[in-house]
Amino acid sequence: MREKAKLSLDELESLLAAEFPQMFNPQGGYEIDDIWFRGCLVRKRFSPRSLRPGSTIAGPTMMALADFAPYVAIHASIGWAPGAATTNLSINFLRMPAAKDLLAETHLIKLGKRLAVAEVAIRSEGEDELVAHATSTYSIPPER
Protein backbone atom coordinates (compact mmCIF):
# COMPACT_ATOMS: atom_id res chain seq x y z
CA MET A 1 0.00 0.00 0.00
CA ARG A 2 1.26 3.47 -0.90
CA GLU A 3 1.93 5.95 1.86
CA LYS A 4 -0.19 9.11 1.81
CA ALA A 5 1.29 12.27 0.29
CA LYS A 6 2.11 15.22 2.55
CA LEU A 7 -0.01 17.58 0.39
CA SER A 8 -3.42 16.75 -1.01
CA LEU A 9 -3.85 16.66 -4.77
CA ASP A 10 -6.03 19.79 -4.63
CA GLU A 11 -3.45 21.67 -2.51
CA LEU A 12 -0.62 20.75 -4.86
CA GLU A 13 -2.56 21.70 -7.99
CA SER A 14 -3.52 25.07 -6.47
CA LEU A 15 0.08 25.82 -5.52
CA LEU A 16 1.39 24.84 -8.97
CA ALA A 17 -1.26 26.92 -10.74
CA ALA A 18 -0.45 29.96 -8.59
CA GLU A 19 3.34 29.68 -8.65
CA PHE A 20 3.93 28.25 -12.15
CA PRO A 21 1.02 29.33 -14.36
CA GLN A 22 3.29 29.24 -17.42
CA MET A 23 3.61 25.45 -16.99
CA PHE A 24 0.59 24.31 -15.01
CA ASN A 25 -2.52 25.70 -16.67
CA PRO A 26 -5.43 24.21 -18.64
CA GLN A 27 -3.79 25.00 -22.00
CA GLY A 28 -0.46 23.45 -20.97
CA GLY A 29 -1.89 19.94 -21.01
CA TYR A 30 -0.27 18.73 -17.78
CA GLU A 31 -2.47 16.92 -15.28
CA ILE A 32 -1.70 15.09 -12.08
CA ASP A 33 -3.53 11.77 -12.00
CA ASP A 34 -2.26 10.56 -8.61
CA ILE A 35 0.24 11.42 -5.89
CA TRP A 36 1.66 9.45 -2.99
CA PHE A 37 4.65 9.68 -0.68
CA ARG A 38 7.72 9.27 -2.92
CA GLY A 39 5.83 9.17 -6.19
CA CYS A 40 3.21 10.33 -8.64
CA LEU A 41 1.49 9.71 -11.93
CA VAL A 42 1.45 12.74 -14.24
CA ARG A 43 -0.22 13.06 -17.64
CA LYS A 44 0.65 15.17 -20.65
CA ARG A 45 -2.44 15.47 -22.80
CA PHE A 46 -1.89 14.75 -26.46
CA SER A 47 -1.73 17.78 -28.72
CA PRO A 48 -0.97 17.80 -32.44
CA ARG A 49 1.33 20.76 -31.66
CA SER A 50 3.71 18.36 -29.88
CA LEU A 51 4.26 16.23 -33.00
CA ARG A 52 7.51 16.33 -34.91
CA PRO A 53 8.09 15.20 -38.50
CA GLY A 54 7.23 11.53 -38.71
CA SER A 55 4.04 12.06 -36.68
CA THR A 56 5.55 11.16 -33.34
CA ILE A 57 5.63 13.16 -30.14
CA ALA A 58 8.74 15.33 -30.00
CA GLY A 59 11.56 14.61 -27.57
CA PRO A 60 11.37 18.01 -25.83
CA THR A 61 7.74 17.25 -24.90
CA MET A 62 8.82 14.02 -23.22
CA MET A 63 11.77 15.76 -21.56
CA ALA A 64 9.49 18.43 -20.09
CA LEU A 65 7.24 15.70 -18.70
CA ALA A 66 10.27 13.85 -17.30
CA ASP A 67 11.31 17.06 -15.53
CA PHE A 68 7.87 18.07 -14.26
CA ALA A 69 6.86 14.68 -12.82
CA PRO A 70 9.69 14.48 -10.22
CA TYR A 71 8.92 18.06 -9.19
CA VAL A 72 5.37 16.91 -8.41
CA ALA A 73 6.58 13.80 -6.56
CA ILE A 74 9.00 15.84 -4.42
CA HIS A 75 6.32 18.31 -3.34
CA ALA A 76 3.86 15.52 -2.68
CA SER A 77 6.48 13.99 -0.37
CA ILE A 78 8.03 16.93 1.48
CA GLY A 79 5.43 19.69 1.19
CA TRP A 80 5.75 22.92 -0.75
CA ALA A 81 9.35 23.89 -1.53
CA PRO A 82 9.21 25.87 -4.79
CA GLY A 83 12.98 26.46 -4.74
CA ALA A 84 13.61 22.80 -5.58
CA ALA A 85 15.57 22.74 -8.83
CA THR A 86 16.73 20.18 -11.34
CA THR A 87 20.47 19.55 -11.16
CA ASN A 88 20.57 16.61 -13.57
CA LEU A 89 18.23 15.01 -16.09
CA SER A 90 19.08 11.99 -18.20
CA ILE A 91 16.58 10.48 -20.60
CA ASN A 92 16.58 7.48 -22.91
CA PHE A 93 14.09 7.51 -25.76
CA LEU A 94 13.14 3.86 -26.22
CA ARG A 95 10.48 3.83 -28.92
CA MET A 96 8.24 6.19 -30.83
CA PRO A 97 5.25 7.20 -28.72
CA ALA A 98 1.77 6.94 -30.15
CA ALA A 99 -0.29 10.05 -30.79
CA LYS A 100 -1.94 9.67 -27.37
CA ASP A 101 -1.60 11.10 -23.90
CA LEU A 102 1.74 10.39 -22.24
CA LEU A 103 1.82 9.04 -18.68
CA ALA A 104 4.86 9.48 -16.44
CA GLU A 105 5.05 7.29 -13.36
CA THR A 106 7.67 8.65 -11.02
CA HIS A 107 9.34 7.07 -7.99
CA LEU A 108 11.77 8.89 -5.73
CA ILE A 109 14.59 6.41 -5.25
CA LYS A 110 16.38 8.79 -2.86
CA LEU A 111 14.74 11.47 -0.77
CA GLY A 112 17.27 13.22 1.42
CA LYS A 113 17.40 16.59 3.13
CA ARG A 114 19.21 18.29 0.23
CA LEU A 115 18.83 15.97 -2.77
CA ALA A 116 16.14 13.84 -4.35
CA VAL A 117 16.76 11.30 -7.11
CA ALA A 118 13.85 10.18 -9.25
CA GLU A 119 13.18 7.48 -11.79
CA VAL A 120 10.54 8.26 -14.43
CA ALA A 121 8.85 5.70 -16.68
CA ILE A 122 6.96 7.26 -19.60
CA ARG A 123 4.33 5.34 -21.56
CA SER A 124 1.69 6.13 -24.15
CA GLU A 125 -1.71 5.81 -22.51
CA GLY A 126 -3.07 2.27 -22.70
CA GLU A 127 0.30 0.74 -23.61
CA ASP A 128 2.63 -1.33 -21.44
CA GLU A 129 5.97 -0.68 -23.11
CA LEU A 130 8.00 2.35 -22.14
CA VAL A 131 8.55 5.08 -24.71
CA ALA A 132 11.16 6.78 -22.52
CA HIS A 133 12.99 6.26 -19.23
CA ALA A 134 14.55 9.10 -17.28
CA THR A 135 16.43 9.73 -14.08
CA SER A 136 16.79 13.11 -12.49
CA THR A 137 18.32 14.74 -9.47
CA TYR A 138 16.78 17.72 -7.73
CA SER A 139 18.36 20.07 -5.24
CA ILE A 140 16.04 20.73 -2.30
CA PRO A 141 16.34 24.10 -0.56
CA PRO A 142 17.34 23.94 3.10
CA GLU A 143 14.25 25.74 4.41
CA ARG A 144 10.96 23.88 4.12
PDB file of C-alpha atoms in Angstrom:
ATOM      1  CA  MET A   1       0.000   0.000   0.000  1.00  0.00           C
ATOM      2  CA  ARG A   2       1.262   3.470  -0.902  1.00  0.00           C
ATOM      3  CA  GLU A   3       1.925   5.955   1.862  1.00  0.00           C
ATOM      4  CA  LYS A   4      -0.191   9.109   1.808  1.00  0.00           C
ATOM      5  CA  ALA A   5       1.295  12.272   0.293  1.00  0.00           C
ATOM      6  CA  LYS A   6       2.105  15.225   2.546  1.00  0.00           C
ATOM      7  CA  LEU A   7      -0.014  17.580   0.394  1.00  0.00           C
ATOM      8  CA  SER A   8      -3.424  16.748  -1.012  1.00  0.00           C
ATOM      9  CA  LEU A   9      -3.845  16.664  -4.773  1.00  0.00           C
ATOM     10  CA  ASP A  10      -6.028  19.790  -4.633  1.00  0.00           C
ATOM     11  CA  GLU A  11      -3.446  21.668  -2.515  1.00  0.00           C
ATOM     12  CA  LEU A  12      -0.616  20.754  -4.862  1.00  0.00           C
ATOM     13  CA  GLU A  13      -2.561  21.699  -7.992  1.00  0.00           C
ATOM     14  CA  SER A  14      -3.524  25.069  -6.471  1.00  0.00           C
ATOM     15  CA  LEU A  15       0.083  25.825  -5.523  1.00  0.00           C
ATOM     16  CA  LEU A  16       1.390  24.842  -8.967  1.00  0.00           C
ATOM     17  CA  ALA A  17      -1.264  26.919 -10.742  1.00  0.00           C
ATOM     18  CA  ALA A  18      -0.451  29.961  -8.593  1.00  0.00           C
ATOM     19  CA  GLU A  19       3.341  29.684  -8.651  1.00  0.00           C
ATOM     20  CA  PHE A  20       3.929  28.251 -12.146  1.00  0.00           C
ATOM     21  CA  PRO A  21       1.021  29.327 -14.356  1.00  0.00           C
ATOM     22  CA  GLN A  22       3.289  29.240 -17.420  1.00  0.00           C
ATOM     23  CA  MET A  23       3.605  25.451 -16.988  1.00  0.00           C
ATOM     24  CA  PHE A  24       0.588  24.310 -15.015  1.00  0.00           C
ATOM     25  CA  ASN A  25      -2.521  25.700 -16.672  1.00  0.00           C
ATOM     26  CA  PRO A  26      -5.429  24.213 -18.638  1.00  0.00           C
ATOM     27  CA  GLN A  27      -3.793  25.003 -22.003  1.00  0.00           C
ATOM     28  CA  GLY A  28      -0.457  23.447 -20.967  1.00  0.00           C
ATOM     29  CA  GLY A  29      -1.886  19.943 -21.009  1.00  0.00           C
ATOM     30  CA  TYR A  30      -0.269  18.728 -17.784  1.00  0.00           C
ATOM     31  CA  GLU A  31      -2.474  16.919 -15.283  1.00  0.00           C
ATOM     32  CA  ILE A  32      -1.703  15.094 -12.075  1.00  0.00           C
ATOM     33  CA  ASP A  33      -3.534  11.770 -12.003  1.00  0.00           C
ATOM     34  CA  ASP A  34      -2.261  10.561  -8.613  1.00  0.00           C
ATOM     35  CA  ILE A  35       0.244  11.422  -5.889  1.00  0.00           C
ATOM     36  CA  TRP A  36       1.659   9.454  -2.988  1.00  0.00           C
ATOM     37  CA  PHE A  37       4.649   9.681  -0.680  1.00  0.00           C
ATOM     38  CA  ARG A  38       7.724   9.268  -2.917  1.00  0.00           C
ATOM     39  CA  GLY A  39       5.832   9.168  -6.191  1.00  0.00           C
ATOM     40  CA  CYS A  40       3.211  10.326  -8.641  1.00  0.00           C
ATOM     41  CA  LEU A  41       1.487   9.706 -11.934  1.00  0.00           C
ATOM     42  CA  VAL A  42       1.447  12.736 -14.237  1.00  0.00           C
ATOM     43  CA  ARG A  43      -0.220  13.058 -17.636  1.00  0.00           C
ATOM     44  CA  LYS A  44       0.654  15.173 -20.654  1.00  0.00           C
ATOM     45  CA  ARG A  45      -2.443  15.467 -22.803  1.00  0.00           C
ATOM     46  CA  PHE A  46      -1.888  14.750 -26.463  1.00  0.00           C
ATOM     47  CA  SER A  47      -1.731  17.780 -28.716  1.00  0.00           C
ATOM     48  CA  PRO A  48      -0.967  17.801 -32.438  1.00  0.00           C
ATOM     49  CA  ARG A  49       1.335  20.759 -31.657  1.00  0.00           C
ATOM     50  CA  SER A  50       3.709  18.356 -29.881  1.00  0.00           C
ATOM     51  CA  LEU A  51       4.257  16.233 -33.003  1.00  0.00           C
ATOM     52  CA  ARG A  52       7.508  16.334 -34.910  1.00  0.00           C
ATOM     53  CA  PRO A  53       8.086  15.202 -38.500  1.00  0.00           C
ATOM     54  CA  GLY A  54       7.225  11.525 -38.711  1.00  0.00           C
ATOM     55  CA  SER A  55       4.040  12.064 -36.682  1.00  0.00           C
ATOM     56  CA  THR A  56       5.555  11.155 -33.338  1.00  0.00           C
ATOM     57  CA  ILE A  57       5.635  13.161 -30.136  1.00  0.00           C
ATOM     58  CA  ALA A  58       8.743  15.332 -30.001  1.00  0.00           C
ATOM     59  CA  GLY A  59      11.561  14.615 -27.574  1.00  0.00           C
ATOM     60  CA  PRO A  60      11.367  18.007 -25.833  1.00  0.00           C
ATOM     61  CA  THR A  61       7.741  17.250 -24.902  1.00  0.00           C
ATOM     62  CA  MET A  62       8.821  14.015 -23.220  1.00  0.00           C
ATOM     63  CA  MET A  63      11.769  15.764 -21.562  1.00  0.00           C
ATOM     64  CA  ALA A  64       9.492  18.428 -20.093  1.00  0.00           C
ATOM     65  CA  LEU A  65       7.237  15.697 -18.704  1.00  0.00           C
ATOM     66  CA  ALA A  66      10.275  13.851 -17.305  1.00  0.00           C
ATOM     67  CA  ASP A  67      11.315  17.061 -15.525  1.00  0.00           C
ATOM     68  CA  PHE A  68       7.867  18.075 -14.264  1.00  0.00           C
ATOM     69  CA  ALA A  69       6.859  14.684 -12.821  1.00  0.00           C
ATOM     70  CA  PRO A  70       9.686  14.480 -10.225  1.00  0.00           C
ATOM     71  CA  TYR A  71       8.920  18.061  -9.191  1.00  0.00           C
ATOM     72  CA  VAL A  72       5.372  16.913  -8.415  1.00  0.00           C
ATOM     73  CA  ALA A  73       6.585  13.801  -6.557  1.00  0.00           C
ATOM     74  CA  ILE A  74       8.999  15.836  -4.423  1.00  0.00           C
ATOM     75  CA  HIS A  75       6.322  18.310  -3.344  1.00  0.00           C
ATOM     76  CA  ALA A  76       3.856  15.520  -2.683  1.00  0.00           C
ATOM     77  CA  SER A  77       6.476  13.989  -0.375  1.00  0.00           C
ATOM     78  CA  ILE A  78       8.025  16.928   1.484  1.00  0.00           C
ATOM     79  CA  GLY A  79       5.435  19.687   1.187  1.00  0.00           C
ATOM     80  CA  TRP A  80       5.751  22.923  -0.751  1.00  0.00           C
ATOM     81  CA  ALA A  81       9.354  23.885  -1.529  1.00  0.00           C
ATOM     82  CA  PRO A  82       9.211  25.870  -4.787  1.00  0.00           C
ATOM     83  CA  GLY A  83      12.978  26.463  -4.742  1.00  0.00           C
ATOM     84  CA  ALA A  84      13.605  22.804  -5.579  1.00  0.00           C
ATOM     85  CA  ALA A  85      15.570  22.742  -8.830  1.00  0.00           C
ATOM     86  CA  THR A  86      16.732  20.177 -11.339  1.00  0.00           C
ATOM     87  CA  THR A  87      20.467  19.552 -11.160  1.00  0.00           C
ATOM     88  CA  ASN A  88      20.571  16.610 -13.569  1.00  0.00           C
ATOM     89  CA  LEU A  89      18.230  15.008 -16.090  1.00  0.00           C
ATOM     90  CA  SER A  90      19.082  11.990 -18.200  1.00  0.00           C
ATOM     91  CA  ILE A  91      16.580  10.477 -20.598  1.00  0.00           C
ATOM     92  CA  ASN A  92      16.583   7.483 -22.910  1.00  0.00           C
ATOM     93  CA  PHE A  93      14.088   7.507 -25.762  1.00  0.00           C
ATOM     94  CA  LEU A  94      13.141   3.861 -26.223  1.00  0.00           C
ATOM     95  CA  ARG A  95      10.480   3.830 -28.916  1.00  0.00           C
ATOM     96  CA  MET A  96       8.244   6.193 -30.833  1.00  0.00           C
ATOM     97  CA  PRO A  97       5.251   7.201 -28.722  1.00  0.00           C
ATOM     98  CA  ALA A  98       1.771   6.938 -30.147  1.00  0.00           C
ATOM     99  CA  ALA A  99      -0.287  10.052 -30.792  1.00  0.00           C
ATOM    100  CA  LYS A 100      -1.939   9.673 -27.373  1.00  0.00           C
ATOM    101  CA  ASP A 101      -1.596  11.097 -23.898  1.00  0.00           C
ATOM    102  CA  LEU A 102       1.738  10.389 -22.237  1.00  0.00           C
ATOM    103  CA  LEU A 103       1.822   9.042 -18.682  1.00  0.00           C
ATOM    104  CA  ALA A 104       4.860   9.483 -16.445  1.00  0.00           C
ATOM    105  CA  GLU A 105       5.054   7.291 -13.364  1.00  0.00           C
ATOM    106  CA  THR A 106       7.672   8.646 -11.018  1.00  0.00           C
ATOM    107  CA  HIS A 107       9.341   7.070  -7.987  1.00  0.00           C
ATOM    108  CA  LEU A 108      11.769   8.893  -5.731  1.00  0.00           C
ATOM    109  CA  ILE A 109      14.594   6.412  -5.247  1.00  0.00           C
ATOM    110  CA  LYS A 110      16.380   8.793  -2.862  1.00  0.00           C
ATOM    111  CA  LEU A 111      14.742  11.467  -0.768  1.00  0.00           C
ATOM    112  CA  GLY A 112      17.271  13.223   1.418  1.00  0.00           C
ATOM    113  CA  LYS A 113      17.402  16.589   3.131  1.00  0.00           C
ATOM    114  CA  ARG A 114      19.214  18.294   0.231  1.00  0.00           C
ATOM    115  CA  LEU A 115      18.826  15.969  -2.771  1.00  0.00           C
ATOM    116  CA  ALA A 116      16.139  13.839  -4.350  1.00  0.00           C
ATOM    117  CA  VAL A 117      16.763  11.304  -7.108  1.00  0.00           C
ATOM    118  CA  ALA A 118      13.854  10.179  -9.255  1.00  0.00           C
ATOM    119  CA  GLU A 119      13.182   7.477 -11.794  1.00  0.00           C
ATOM    120  CA  VAL A 120      10.544   8.259 -14.429  1.00  0.00           C
ATOM    121  CA  ALA A 121       8.854   5.696 -16.682  1.00  0.00           C
ATOM    122  CA  ILE A 122       6.963   7.259 -19.602  1.00  0.00           C
ATOM    123  CA  ARG A 123       4.334   5.339 -21.560  1.00  0.00           C
ATOM    124  CA  SER A 124       1.688   6.132 -24.147  1.00  0.00           C
ATOM    125  CA  GLU A 125      -1.708   5.810 -22.513  1.00  0.00           C
ATOM    126  CA  GLY A 126      -3.068   2.268 -22.704  1.00  0.00           C
ATOM    127  CA  GLU A 127       0.299   0.740 -23.612  1.00  0.00           C
ATOM    128  CA  ASP A 128       2.629  -1.329 -21.441  1.00  0.00           C
ATOM    129  CA  GLU A 129       5.972  -0.684 -23.107  1.00  0.00           C
ATOM    130  CA  LEU A 130       8.002   2.349 -22.143  1.00  0.00           C
ATOM    131  CA  VAL A 131       8.549   5.079 -24.711  1.00  0.00           C
ATOM    132  CA  ALA A 132      11.158   6.782 -22.518  1.00  0.00           C
ATOM    133  CA  HIS A 133      12.991   6.262 -19.233  1.00  0.00           C
ATOM    134  CA  ALA A 134      14.551   9.101 -17.279  1.00  0.00           C
ATOM    135  CA  THR A 135      16.434   9.728 -14.082  1.00  0.00           C
ATOM    136  CA  SER A 136      16.786  13.111 -12.489  1.00  0.00           C
ATOM    137  CA  THR A 137      18.322  14.743  -9.472  1.00  0.00           C
ATOM    138  CA  TYR A 138      16.779  17.723  -7.728  1.00  0.00           C
ATOM    139  CA  SER A 139      18.364  20.072  -5.235  1.00  0.00           C
ATOM    140  CA  ILE A 140      16.038  20.728  -2.299  1.00  0.00           C
ATOM    141  CA  PRO A 141      16.341  24.102  -0.557  1.00  0.00           C
ATOM    142  CA  PRO A 142      17.345  23.943   3.105  1.00  0.00           C
ATOM    143  CA  GLU A 143      14.247  25.739   4.413  1.00  0.00           C
ATOM    144  CA  ARG A 144      10.959  23.878   4.116  1.00  0.00           C
TER     145      ARG A 144
END
